[in-house]
Backbone as JSON Lines, residues from 0, in Angstrom:
{"i":0,"aa":"X","n":[125.37,-310.35,-52.61],"ca":[125.96,-309.74,-51.45],"c":[124.88,-309.2,-50.5]}
{"i":1,"aa":"X","n":[123.83,-308.58,-51.06],"ca":[122.76,-308.02,-50.25],"c":[122.01,-309.11,-49.49]}
{"i":2,"aa":"X","n":[121.74,-310.24,-50.16],"ca":[121.0,-311.33,-49.53],"c":[121.76,-311.91,-48.35]}
{"i":3,"aa":"X","n":[123.07,-312.04,-48.49],"ca":[123.85,-312.6,-47.38],"c":[123.9,-311.62,-46.21]}
{"i":4,"aa":"X","n":[123.95,-310.33,-46.46],"ca":[123.94,-309.34,-45.38],"c":[122.61,-309.37,-44.63]}
{"i":5,"aa":"X","n":[121.51,-309.51,-45.38],"ca":[120.18,-309.6,-44.75],"c":[120.09,-310.89,-43.93]}
{"i":6,"aa":"X","n":[120.6,-311.98,-44.45],"ca":[120.58,-313.25,-43.73],"c":[121.38,-313.17,-42.44]}
{"i":7,"aa":"X","n":[122.54,-312.54,-42.49],"ca":[123.37,-312.39,-41.28],"c":[122.65,-311.51,-40.27]}
{"i":8,"aa":"X","n":[122.06,-310.42,-40.72],"ca":[121.32,-309.53,-39.83],"c":[120.14,-310.25,-39.18]}
{"i":9,"aa":"X","n":[119.39,-311.02,-39.94],"ca":[118.27,-311.78,-39.39],"c":[118.74,-312.82,-38.38]}
{"i":10,"aa":"X","n":[119.87,-313.45,-38.64],"ca":[120.42,-314.43,-37.71],"c":[120.82,-313.77,-36.39]}
{"i":11,"aa":"X","n":[121.4,-312.59,-36.46],"ca":[121.79,-311.86,-35.25],"c":[120.55,-311.45,-34.46]}
{"i":12,"aa":"X","n":[119.54,-310.95,-35.14],"ca":[118.29,-310.56,-34.46],"c":[117.65,-311.78,-33.8]}
{"i":13,"aa":"X","n":[117.62,-312.91,-34.51],"ca":[117.04,-314.14,-33.96],"c":[117.82,-314.6,-32.74]}
{"i":14,"aa":"X","n":[119.13,-314.5,-32.77],"ca":[119.96,-314.9,-31.63],"c":[119.66,-314.04,-30.41]}
{"i":15,"aa":"X","n":[119.58,-312.74,-30.59],"ca":[119.29,-311.85,-29.47],"c":[117.87,-312.08,-28.93]}
{"i":16,"aa":"X","n":[116.91,-312.32,-29.81],"ca":[115.54,-312.6,-29.37],"c":[115.49,-313.91,-28.59]}
{"i":17,"aa":"X","n":[116.19,-314.93,-29.06],"ca":[116.25,-316.22,-28.38],"c":[116.84,-316.05,-26.98]}
{"i":18,"aa":"X","n":[117.94,-315.29,-26.9],"ca":[118.61,-315.07,-25.61],"c":[117.72,-314.29,-24.66]}
{"i":19,"aa":"X","n":[117.01,-313.3,-25.15],"ca":[116.17,-312.46,-24.29],"c":[114.88,-313.15,-23.86]}
{"i":20,"aa":"X","n":[114.35,-314.03,-24.7],"ca":[113.05,-314.62,-24.43],"c":[113.07,-316.08,-24.0]}
{"i":21,"aa":"X","n":[114.11,-316.83,-24.34],"ca":[114.08,-318.27,-24.08],"c":[115.14,-318.71,-23.08]}
{"i":22,"aa":"X","n":[116.4,-318.64,-23.42],"ca":[117.49,-319.1,-22.55],"c":[118.5,-317.98,-22.33]}
{"i":23,"aa":"X","n":[118.88,-317.78,-21.07],"ca":[119.85,-316.75,-20.73],"c":[120.89,-317.37,-19.79]}
{"i":24,"aa":"X","n":[122.12,-316.93,-19.9],"ca":[123.19,-317.41,-19.02],"c":[123.56,-316.33,-18.02]}
{"i":25,"aa":"X","n":[123.63,-316.72,-16.74],"ca":[124.0,-315.82,-15.65],"c":[125.2,-316.4,-14.91]}
{"i":26,"aa":"X","n":[125.94,-315.56,-14.2],"ca":[127.09,-316.0,-13.42],"c":[126.73,-315.99,-11.94]}
{"i":27,"aa":"X","n":[127.05,-317.08,-11.24],"ca":[126.83,-317.18,-9.8],"c":[127.98,-316.46,-9.09]}
{"i":28,"aa":"X","n":[127.63,-315.58,-8.17],"ca":[128.63,-314.89,-7.35],"c":[128.36,-315.23,-5.9]}
{"i":29,"aa":"X","n":[129.28,-315.91,-5.27],"ca":[129.11,-316.32,-3.88],"c":[128.82,-317.81,-3.79]}
{"i":30,"aa":"X","n":[128.93,-318.33,-2.56],"ca":[128.79,-319.78,-2.35],"c":[127.6,-320.13,-1.46]}
{"i":31,"aa":"X","n":[126.55,-319.33,-1.46],"ca":[125.42,-319.55,-0.56],"c":[124.72,-320.88,-0.82]}
{"i":32,"aa":"X","n":[124.62,-321.29,-2.06],"ca":[123.92,-322.54,-2.38],"c":[124.89,-323.7,-2.66]}
{"i":33,"aa":"X","n":[126.09,-323.63,-2.08],"ca":[127.06,-324.7,-2.25],"c":[126.55,-325.94,-1.51]}
{"i":34,"aa":"X","n":[126.67,-327.13,-2.01],"ca":[127.48,-327.6,-3.12],"c":[126.76,-327.56,-4.46]}
{"i":35,"aa":"X","n":[125.46,-327.21,-4.47],"ca":[124.72,-327.19,-5.73],"c":[125.33,-326.19,-6.71]}
{"i":36,"aa":"X","n":[125.63,-324.98,-6.23],"ca":[126.25,-323.95,-7.06],"c":[127.48,-323.42,-6.36]}
{"i":37,"aa":"X","n":[128.48,-323.13,-7.14],"ca":[129.76,-322.63,-6.65],"c":[130.02,-321.28,-7.32]}
{"i":38,"aa":"X","n":[130.69,-320.4,-6.62],"ca":[131.01,-319.1,-7.2],"c":[131.76,-319.3,-8.52]}
{"i":39,"aa":"X","n":[131.33,-318.6,-9.56],"ca":[131.94,-318.74,-10.87],"c":[131.17,-319.61,-11.83]}
{"i":40,"aa":"X","n":[130.15,-320.34,-11.32],"ca":[129.32,-321.16,-12.2],"c":[128.56,-320.27,-13.16]}
{"i":41,"aa":"X","n":[128.52,-320.68,-14.41],"ca":[127.67,-320.03,-15.4],"c":[126.45,-320.93,-15.55]}
{"i":42,"aa":"X","n":[125.28,-320.4,-15.21],"ca":[124.06,-321.2,-15.24],"c":[123.16,-320.77,-16.38]}
{"i":43,"aa":"X","n":[122.41,-321.72,-16.92],"ca":[121.46,-321.43,-17.99],"c":[120.06,-321.41,-17.37]}
{"i":44,"aa":"X","n":[119.31,-320.34,-17.65],"ca":[117.97,-320.17,-17.12],"c":[116.97,-320.24,-18.27]}
{"i":45,"aa":"X","n":[115.98,-321.12,-18.12],"ca":[114.91,-321.24,-19.1],"c":[113.83,-320.21,-18.76]}
{"i":46,"aa":"X","n":[113.76,-319.14,-19.51],"ca":[112.82,-318.06,-19.25],"c":[111.38,-318.44,-19.62]}
{"i":47,"aa":"X","n":[111.19,-319.5,-20.42],"ca":[109.85,-319.94,-20.83],"c":[109.26,-320.96,-19.86]}
{"i":48,"aa":"X","n":[110.03,-321.44,-18.91],"ca":[109.56,-322.53,-18.05],"c":[108.3,-322.18,-17.28]}
{"i":49,"aa":"X","n":[108.11,-320.91,-16.94],"ca":[106.91,-320.48,-16.22],"c":[106.09,-319.5,-17.04]}
{"i":50,"aa":"X","n":[106.26,-319.51,-18.33],"ca":[105.48,-318.64,-19.21],"c":[106.2,-317.33,-19.5]}
{"i":51,"aa":"X","n":[105.76,-316.67,-20.54],"ca":[106.34,-315.4,-20.92],"c":[105.98,-314.34,-19.89]}
{"i":52,"aa":"X","n":[106.99,-313.66,-19.38],"ca":[106.8,-312.62,-18.37],"c":[106.56,-311.3,-19.08]}
{"i":53,"aa":"X","n":[105.34,-310.76,-18.98],"ca":[104.99,-309.5,-19.64],"c":[104.79,-308.44,-18.57]}
{"i":54,"aa":"X","n":[105.62,-307.42,-18.61],"ca":[105.56,-306.36,-17.62],"c":[104.56,-305.29,-17.99]}
{"i":55,"aa":"X","n":[104.37,-304.37,-17.07],"ca":[103.46,-303.26,-17.29],"c":[104.06,-302.31,-18.32]}
{"i":56,"aa":"X","n":[103.24,-301.85,-19.26],"ca":[103.69,-300.94,-20.3],"c":[102.98,-299.61,-20.13]}
{"i":57,"aa":"X","n":[103.71,-298.61,-19.66],"ca":[103.17,-297.25,-19.49],"c":[101.88,-297.22,-18.7]}
{"i":58,"aa":"X","n":[101.71,-298.14,-17.75],"ca":[100.51,-298.17,-16.93],"c":[99.26,-298.64,-17.64]}
{"i":59,"aa":"X","n":[99.38,-299.04,-18.91],"ca":[98.2,-299.45,-19.67],"c":[97.86,-300.92,-19.39]}
{"i":60,"aa":"X","n":[98.82,-301.79,-19.62],"ca":[98.6,-303.21,-19.4],"c":[99.23,-303.61,-18.08]}
{"i":61,"aa":"X","n":[98.51,-304.4,-17.29],"ca":[99.06,-304.88,-16.04],"c":[100.02,-306.02,-16.27]}
{"i":62,"aa":"X","n":[100.74,-306.39,-15.23],"ca":[101.67,-307.5,-15.31],"c":[100.91,-308.8,-15.55]}
{"i":63,"aa":"X","n":[101.53,-309.73,-16.26],"ca":[100.92,-311.04,-16.46],"c":[101.92,-312.05,-16.99]}
{"i":64,"aa":"X","n":[101.58,-313.32,-16.84],"ca":[102.35,-314.43,-17.42],"c":[101.45,-315.13,-18.41]}
{"i":65,"aa":"X","n":[102.06,-315.62,-19.46],"ca":[101.27,-316.26,-20.5],"c":[101.74,-317.71,-20.71]}
{"i":66,"aa":"X","n":[100.85,-318.67,-20.53],"ca":[101.02,-319.99,-21.06],"c":[101.77,-321.09,-20.37]}
{"i":67,"aa":"X","n":[102.06,-321.06,-19.07],"ca":[102.77,-322.17,-18.46],"c":[102.48,-322.23,-16.97]}
{"i":68,"aa":"X","n":[102.73,-323.38,-16.33],"ca":[102.5,-323.49,-14.89],"c":[103.52,-322.68,-14.09]}
{"i":69,"aa":"X","n":[103.2,-322.42,-12.85],"ca":[104.09,-321.66,-11.98],"c":[105.01,-322.63,-11.21]}
{"i":70,"aa":"X","n":[106.02,-322.08,-10.53],"ca":[106.99,-322.93,-9.82],"c":[106.34,-323.84,-8.79]}
{"i":71,"aa":"X","n":[107.01,-324.94,-8.55],"ca":[106.57,-325.9,-7.55],"c":[107.63,-325.97,-6.47]}
{"i":72,"aa":"X","n":[107.3,-326.54,-5.33],"ca":[108.28,-326.68,-4.26],"c":[109.46,-327.5,-4.74]}
{"i":73,"aa":"X","n":[110.66,-327.02,-4.43],"ca":[111.88,-327.71,-4.83],"c":[112.48,-327.21,-6.13]}
{"i":74,"aa":"X","n":[111.74,-326.42,-6.91],"ca":[112.28,-325.85,-8.14],"c":[113.41,-324.88,-7.82]}
{"i":75,"aa":"X","n":[114.45,-324.9,-8.62],"ca":[115.56,-323.96,-8.49],"c":[115.28,-322.84,-9.49]}
{"i":76,"aa":"X","n":[115.1,-321.62,-8.96],"ca":[114.68,-320.51,-9.82],"c":[115.69,-319.37,-9.78]}
{"i":77,"aa":"X","n":[115.67,-318.58,-10.85],"ca":[116.41,-317.32,-10.91],"c":[115.37,-316.21,-10.79]}
{"i":78,"aa":"X","n":[115.69,-315.16,-10.01],"ca":[114.71,-314.09,-9.8],"c":[115.42,-312.76,-9.53]}
{"i":79,"aa":"X","n":[114.67,-311.7,-9.8],"ca":[115.11,-310.36,-9.43],"c":[114.68,-310.15,-7.98]}
{"i":80,"aa":"X","n":[115.62,-309.73,-7.12],"ca":[115.28,-309.52,-5.71],"c":[114.31,-308.36,-5.6]}
{"i":81,"aa":"X","n":[113.25,-308.49,-4.77],"ca":[112.26,-307.43,-4.68],"c":[112.76,-306.14,-4.01]}
{"i":82,"aa":"X","n":[113.84,-306.22,-3.23],"ca":[114.36,-305.01,-2.59],"c":[115.13,-304.18,-3.61]}
{"i":83,"aa":"X","n":[114.86,-302.88,-3.68],"ca":[115.51,-302.04,-4.7],"c":[117.02,-301.94,-4.53]}
{"i":84,"aa":"X","n":[117.52,-302.08,-3.3],"ca":[118.97,-301.97,-3.1],"c":[119.74,-303.24,-3.48]}
{"i":85,"aa":"X","n":[119.02,-304.32,-3.71],"ca":[119.65,-305.58,-4.12],"c":[119.76,-305.6,-5.64]}
{"i":86,"aa":"X","n":[120.97,-305.6,-6.15],"ca":[121.18,-305.6,-7.6],"c":[121.53,-306.99,-8.09]}
{"i":87,"aa":"X","n":[121.14,-307.26,-9.32],"ca":[121.52,-308.52,-9.95],"c":[120.43,-309.57,-9.88]}
{"i":88,"aa":"X","n":[120.78,-310.73,-10.4],"ca":[119.88,-311.87,-10.43],"c":[120.26,-312.81,-9.3]}
{"i":89,"aa":"X","n":[119.28,-313.31,-8.58],"ca":[119.51,-314.21,-7.46],"c":[118.99,-315.59,-7.82]}
{"i":90,"aa":"X","n":[119.52,-316.61,-7.14],"ca":[119.1,-318.0,-7.36],"c":[118.68,-318.57,-6.03]}
{"i":91,"aa":"X","n":[117.59,-319.33,-6.04],"ca":[117.12,-319.95,-4.81],"c":[116.24,-321.15,-5.09]}
{"i":92,"aa":"X","n":[115.89,-321.85,-4.01],"ca":[115.04,-323.04,-4.09],"c":[113.68,-322.67,-3.51]}
{"i":93,"aa":"X","n":[112.61,-322.96,-4.25],"ca":[111.25,-322.66,-3.79],"c":[110.92,-323.58,-2.61]}
{"i":94,"aa":"X","n":[110.57,-322.97,-1.48],"ca":[110.23,-323.73,-0.27],"c":[108.75,-323.69,0.05]}
{"i":95,"aa":"X","n":[108.05,-322.61,-0.36],"ca":[106.61,-322.51,-0.1],"c":[105.95,-321.73,-1.23]}
{"i":96,"aa":"X","n":[104.67,-322.05,-1.44],"ca":[103.92,-321.47,-2.56],"c":[102.74,-320.65,-2.02]}
{"i":97,"aa":"X","n":[102.07,-319.91,-2.91],"ca":[100.92,-319.11,-2.46],"c":[99.89,-319.97,-1.73]}
{"i":98,"aa":"X","n":[99.45,-319.49,-0.57],"ca":[98.44,-320.2,0.22],"c":[99.01,-321.17,1.23]}
{"i":99,"aa":"X","n":[100.32,-321.48,1.17],"ca":[100.94,-322.38,2.15],"c":[101.05,-321.68,3.5]}
{"i":100,"aa":"X","n":[100.96,-322.46,4.57],"ca":[101.17,-321.93,5.91],"c":[102.53,-322.38,6.4]}
{"i":101,"aa":"X","n":[103.36,-321.43,6.8],"ca":[104.67,-321.73,7.36],"c":[104.62,-321.54,8.86]}
{"i":102,"aa":"X","n":[105.32,-322.4,9.59],"ca":[105.38,-322.27,11.04],"c":[106.71,-321.63,11.39]}
{"i":103,"aa":"X","n":[106.65,-320.42,11.94],"ca":[107.84,-319.66,12.29],"c":[107.91,-319.48,13.8]}
{"i":104,"aa":"X","n":[109.01,-318.91,14.29],"ca":[109.15,-318.64,15.73],"c":[108.09,-317.68,16.22]}
{"i":105,"aa":"X","n":[107.64,-316.78,15.34],"ca":[106.63,-315.8,15.71],"c":[105.21,-316.36,15.57]}
{"i":106,"aa":"X","n":[105.08,-317.58,15.08],"ca":[103.77,-318.18,14.88],"c":[103.54,-318.49,13.42]}
{"i":107,"aa":"X","n":[102.34,-318.98,13.07],"ca":[102.05,-319.35,11.68],"c":[102.06,-318.13,10.75]}
{"i":108,"aa":"X","n":[102.55,-318.36,9.54],"ca":[102.61,-317.31,8.51],"c":[101.98,-317.87,7.25]}
{"i":109,"aa":"X","n":[100.96,-317.2,6.74],"ca":[100.29,-317.63,5.52],"c":[100.93,-316.91,4.35]}
{"i":110,"aa":"X","n":[101.49,-317.68,3.39],"ca":[102.13,-317.08,2.22],"c":[101.04,-316.43,1.37]}
{"i":111,"aa":"X","n":[101.17,-315.11,1.1],"ca":[100.12,-314.42,0.35],"c":[99.99,-314.93,-1.08]}
{"i":112,"aa":"X","n":[98.77,-314.92,-1.55],"ca":[98.49,-315.33,-2.92],"c":[97.01,-315.25,-3.19]}
{"i":113,"aa":"X","n":[96.57,-315.72,-4.34],"ca":[95.16,-315.61,-4.69],"c":[94.26,-316.32,-3.7]}
{"i":114,"aa":"X","n":[94.77,-317.38,-3.08],"ca":[93.99,-318.11,-2.07],"c":[93.69,-317.2,-0.89]}
{"i":115,"aa":"X","n":[94.61,-316.29,-0.58],"ca":[94.45,-315.4,0.57],"c":[93.94,-314.03,0.15]}
{"i":116,"aa":"X","n":[93.3,-313.96,-1.01],"ca":[92.69,-312.73,-1.53],"c":[93.7,-311.63,-1.8]}
{"i":117,"aa":"X","n":[94.94,-311.98,-2.03],"ca":[95.94,-310.99,-2.43],"c":[96.01,-311.05,-3.95]}
{"i":118,"aa":"X","n":[96.18,-309.91,-4.6],"ca":[96.19,-309.88,-6.06],"c":[97.43,-310.53,-6.66]}
{"i":119,"aa":"X","n":[98.52,-310.59,-5.92],"ca":[99.78,-311.13,-6.45],"c":[100.16,-312.39,-5.67]}
{"i":120,"aa":"X","n":[100.68,-313.38,-6.38],"ca":[101.17,-314.59,-5.73],"c":[102.58,-314.37,-5.23]}
{"i":121,"aa":"X","n":[102.9,-314.93,-4.07],"ca":[104.23,-314.84,-3.49],"c":[104.77,-316.24,-3.26]}
{"i":122,"aa":"X","n":[106.1,-316.34,-3.29],"ca":[106.79,-317.6,-3.06],"c":[107.86,-317.37,-2.0]}
{"i":123,"aa":"X","n":[108.08,-318.37,-1.16],"ca":[109.16,-318.31,-0.2],"c":[110.33,-319.08,-0.8]}
{"i":124,"aa":"X","n":[111.49,-318.4,-0.9],"ca":[112.65,-318.96,-1.57],"c":[113.83,-318.99,-0.6]}
{"i":125,"aa":"X","n":[114.51,-320.14,-0.54],"ca":[115.71,-320.26,0.28],"c":[116.92,-320.02,-0.61]}
{"i":126,"aa":"X","n":[117.76,-319.07,-0.2],"ca":[118.93,-318.72,-1.01],"c":[120.23,-319.24,-0.39]}
{"i":127,"aa":"X","n":[120.12,-320.15,0.54],"ca":[121.29,-320.73,1.18],"c":[120.96,-321.14,2.6]}
{"i":128,"aa":"X","n":[121.7,-322.1,3.12],"ca":[121.42,-322.65,4.46],"c":[121.58,-321.6,5.57]}
{"i":129,"aa":"X","n":[122.49,-320.65,5.4],"ca":[122.76,-319.67,6.45],"c":[122.0,-318.37,6.25]}
{"i":130,"aa":"X","n":[121.13,-318.32,5.24],"ca":[120.36,-317.11,4.96],"c":[118.9,-317.3,5.32]}
{"i":131,"aa":"X","n":[118.25,-316.22,5.73],"ca":[116.83,-316.26,6.01],"c":[116.07,-316.39,4.7]}
{"i":132,"aa":"X","n":[115.07,-317.29,4.65],"ca":[114.29,-317.39,3.41],"c":[113.66,-316.05,3.03]}
{"i":133,"aa":"X","n":[113.48,-315.84,1.76],"ca":[113.01,-314.57,1.22],"c":[111.63,-314.78,0.6]}
{"i":134,"aa":"X","n":[110.72,-313.85,0.82],"ca":[109.41,-313.89,0.19],"c":[109.45,-313.0,-1.03]}
{"i":135,"aa":"X","n":[109.21,-313.59,-2.21],"ca":[109.3,-312.82,-3.45],"c":[107.97,-312.88,-4.21]}
{"i":136,"aa":"X","n":[107.62,-311.78,-4.89],"ca":[106.41,-311.81,-5.72],"c":[106.65,-312.62,-6.99]}
{"i":137,"aa":"X","n":[105.6,-313.21,-7.49],"ca":[105.69,-314.02,-8.7],"c":[106.24,-313.22,-9.88]}
{"i":138,"aa":"X","n":[106.0,-311.93,-9.91],"ca":[106.49,-311.08,-11.0],"c":[108.01,-311.0,-11.04]}
{"i":139,"aa":"X","n":[108.69,-311.3,-9.92],"ca":[110.15,-311.24,-9.87],"c":[110.82,-312.48,-10.45]}
{"i":140,"aa":"X","n":[110.08,-313.55,-10.65],"ca":[110.66,-314.81,-11.11],"c":[111.02,-314.7,-12.59]}
{"i":141,"aa":"X","n":[112.28,-314.99,-12.91],"ca":[112.76,-314.95,-14.29],"c":[112.52,-316.29,-14.96]}
{"i":142,"aa":"X","n":[112.9,-317.38,-14.29],"ca":[112.71,-318.7,-14.88],"c":[113.41,-319.78,-14.06]}
{"i":143,"aa":"X","n":[113.37,-321.0,-14.57],"ca":[113.97,-322.16,-13.9],"c":[115.41,-322.33,-14.33]}
{"i":144,"aa":"X","n":[116.28,-322.6,-13.36],"ca":[117.68,-322.9,-13.65],"c":[117.73,-324.35,-14.13]}
{"i":145,"aa":"X","n":[118.28,-324.57,-15.33],"ca":[118.25,-325.91,-15.92],"c":[119.63,-326.54,-16.08]}
{"i":146,"aa":"X","n":[120.68,-325.75,-16.06],"ca":[121.99,-326.3,-16.41],"c":[123.11,-325.44,-15.84]}
{"i":147,"aa":"X","n":[124.14,-326.1,-15.31],"ca":[125.4,-325.42,-15.03],"c":[126.22,-325.6,-16.3]}
{"i":148,"aa":"X","n":[126.43,-324.51,-17.03],"ca":[127.1,-324.58,-18.32],"c":[128.58,-324.87,-18.12]}
{"i":149,"aa":"X","n":[129.23,-324.09,-17.27],"ca":[130.63,-324.3,-16.93],"c":[130.97,-323.43,-15.73]}
{"i":150,"aa":"X","n":[132.14,-323.65,-15.16],"ca":[132.63,-322.83,-14.06],"c":[133.96,-322.23,-14.48]}
{"i":151,"aa":"X","n":[134.12,-320.96,-14.17],"ca":[135.38,-320.29,-14.49],"c":[135.79,-319.4,-13.33]}
{"i":152,"aa":"X","n":[137.01,-319.56,-12.87],"ca":[137.57,-318.7,-11.83],"c":[138.12,-317.46,-12.53]}
{"i":153,"aa":"X","n":[137.43,-316.34,-12.37],"ca":[137.8,-315.11,-13.08],"c":[139.1,-314.49,-12.58]}
{"i":154,"aa":"X","n":[139.64,-314.99,-11.46],"ca":[140.92,-314.46,-10.99],"c":[142.1,-315.1,-11.73]}
{"i":155,"aa":"X","n":[141.83,-316.18,-12.48],"ca":[142.86,-316.86,-13.27],"c":[142.76,-316.43,-14.73]}
{"i":156,"aa":"X","n":[143.83,-316.65,-15.52],"ca":[143.74,-316.34,-16.96],"c":[142.61,-317.15,-17.59]}
{"i":157,"aa":"X","n":[142.04,-316.61,-18.66],"ca":[140.87,-317.22,-19.3],"c":[141.08,-318.69,-19.63]}
{"i":158,"aa":"X","n":[142.19,-319.03,-20.22],"ca":[142.41,-320.4,-20.7],"c":[142.76,-321.4,-19.59]}
{"i":159,"aa":"X","n":[143.0,-320.94,-18.36],"ca":[143.33,-321.88,-17.27],"c":[142.28,-321.91,-16.16]}
{"i":160,"aa":"X","n":[141.29,-321.03,-16.22],"ca":[140.36,-320.91,-15.1],"c":[139.14,-321.8,-15.13]}
{"i":161,"aa":"X","n":[139.08,-322.78,-16.03],"ca":[137.89,-323.62,-16.16],"c":[137.94,-324.82,-15.23]}
{"i":162,"aa":"X","n":[136.78,-325.15,-14.64],"ca":[136.62,-326.35,-13.82],"c":[135.74,-327.3,-14.63]}
{"i":163,"aa":"X","n":[136.34,-328.3,-15.24],"ca":[135.63,-329.19,-16.16],"c":[134.6,-330.08,-15.46]}
{"i":164,"aa":"X","n":[134.69,-330.23,-14.15],"ca":[133.76,-331.1,-13.42],"c":[132.44,-330.41,-13.1]}
{"i":165,"aa":"X","n":[132.29,-329.13,-13.41],"ca":[131.12,-328.37,-12.97],"c":[130.02,-328.28,-14.01]}
{"i":166,"aa":"X","n":[130.05,-329.0,-15.1],"ca":[129.01,-328.93,-16.11],"c":[128.01,-330.06,-15.86]}
{"i":167,"aa":"X","n":[126.75,-329.71,-15.68],"ca":[125.76,-330.76,-15.44],"c":[124.34,-330.23,-15.63]}
{"i":168,"aa":"X","n":[123.43,-331.15,-15.95],"ca":[122.0,-330.84,-15.96],"c":[121.5,-330.91,-14.54]}
{"i":169,"aa":"X","n":[120.62,-330.02,-14.17],"ca":[120.05,-330.04,-12.82],"c":[118.8,-330.9,-12.81]}
{"i":170,"aa":"X","n":[118.5,-331.54,-11.67],"ca":[117.28,-332.36,-11.61],"c":[116.04,-331.49,-11.76]}
{"i":171,"aa":"X","n":[115.04,-331.99,-12.47],"ca":[113.81,-331.23,-12.68],"c":[112.73,-331.68,-11.74]}
């Protein structure tokens, strides 16, 4: 009896560690990236795709990523919005990388990064056709969106709110 309890406990710990460190499911709210994503989509994010995200611990260790390449143009990423009043996880398409020059109405804009002697890399992310692209620090990136797991309309009962056509792997 004791061995089975320990085995169950270890399985639960492993499941939570896997979810926290490798793959996580988030819900899309809003239709900004339609037709790619629709409100109610449950998406799977690979947190290891750009390396393990290690945050600052009590001011001792600085932020860092371990072991993988960073996003490329066209990658669909999940990220924490850098503005403190924006809550939740956001999804967007990488449009520019550190060191890229963007041509705006106000003139050329150089995306900050190590090439421009800034300590942190920044990415320009488009969160929808009608939204202004957002500049986010690399530390805000959670991972690459790899799969639409399913879609559920939460205003309908659980057993009737599924859209079976919304499950798919996203292009890499």
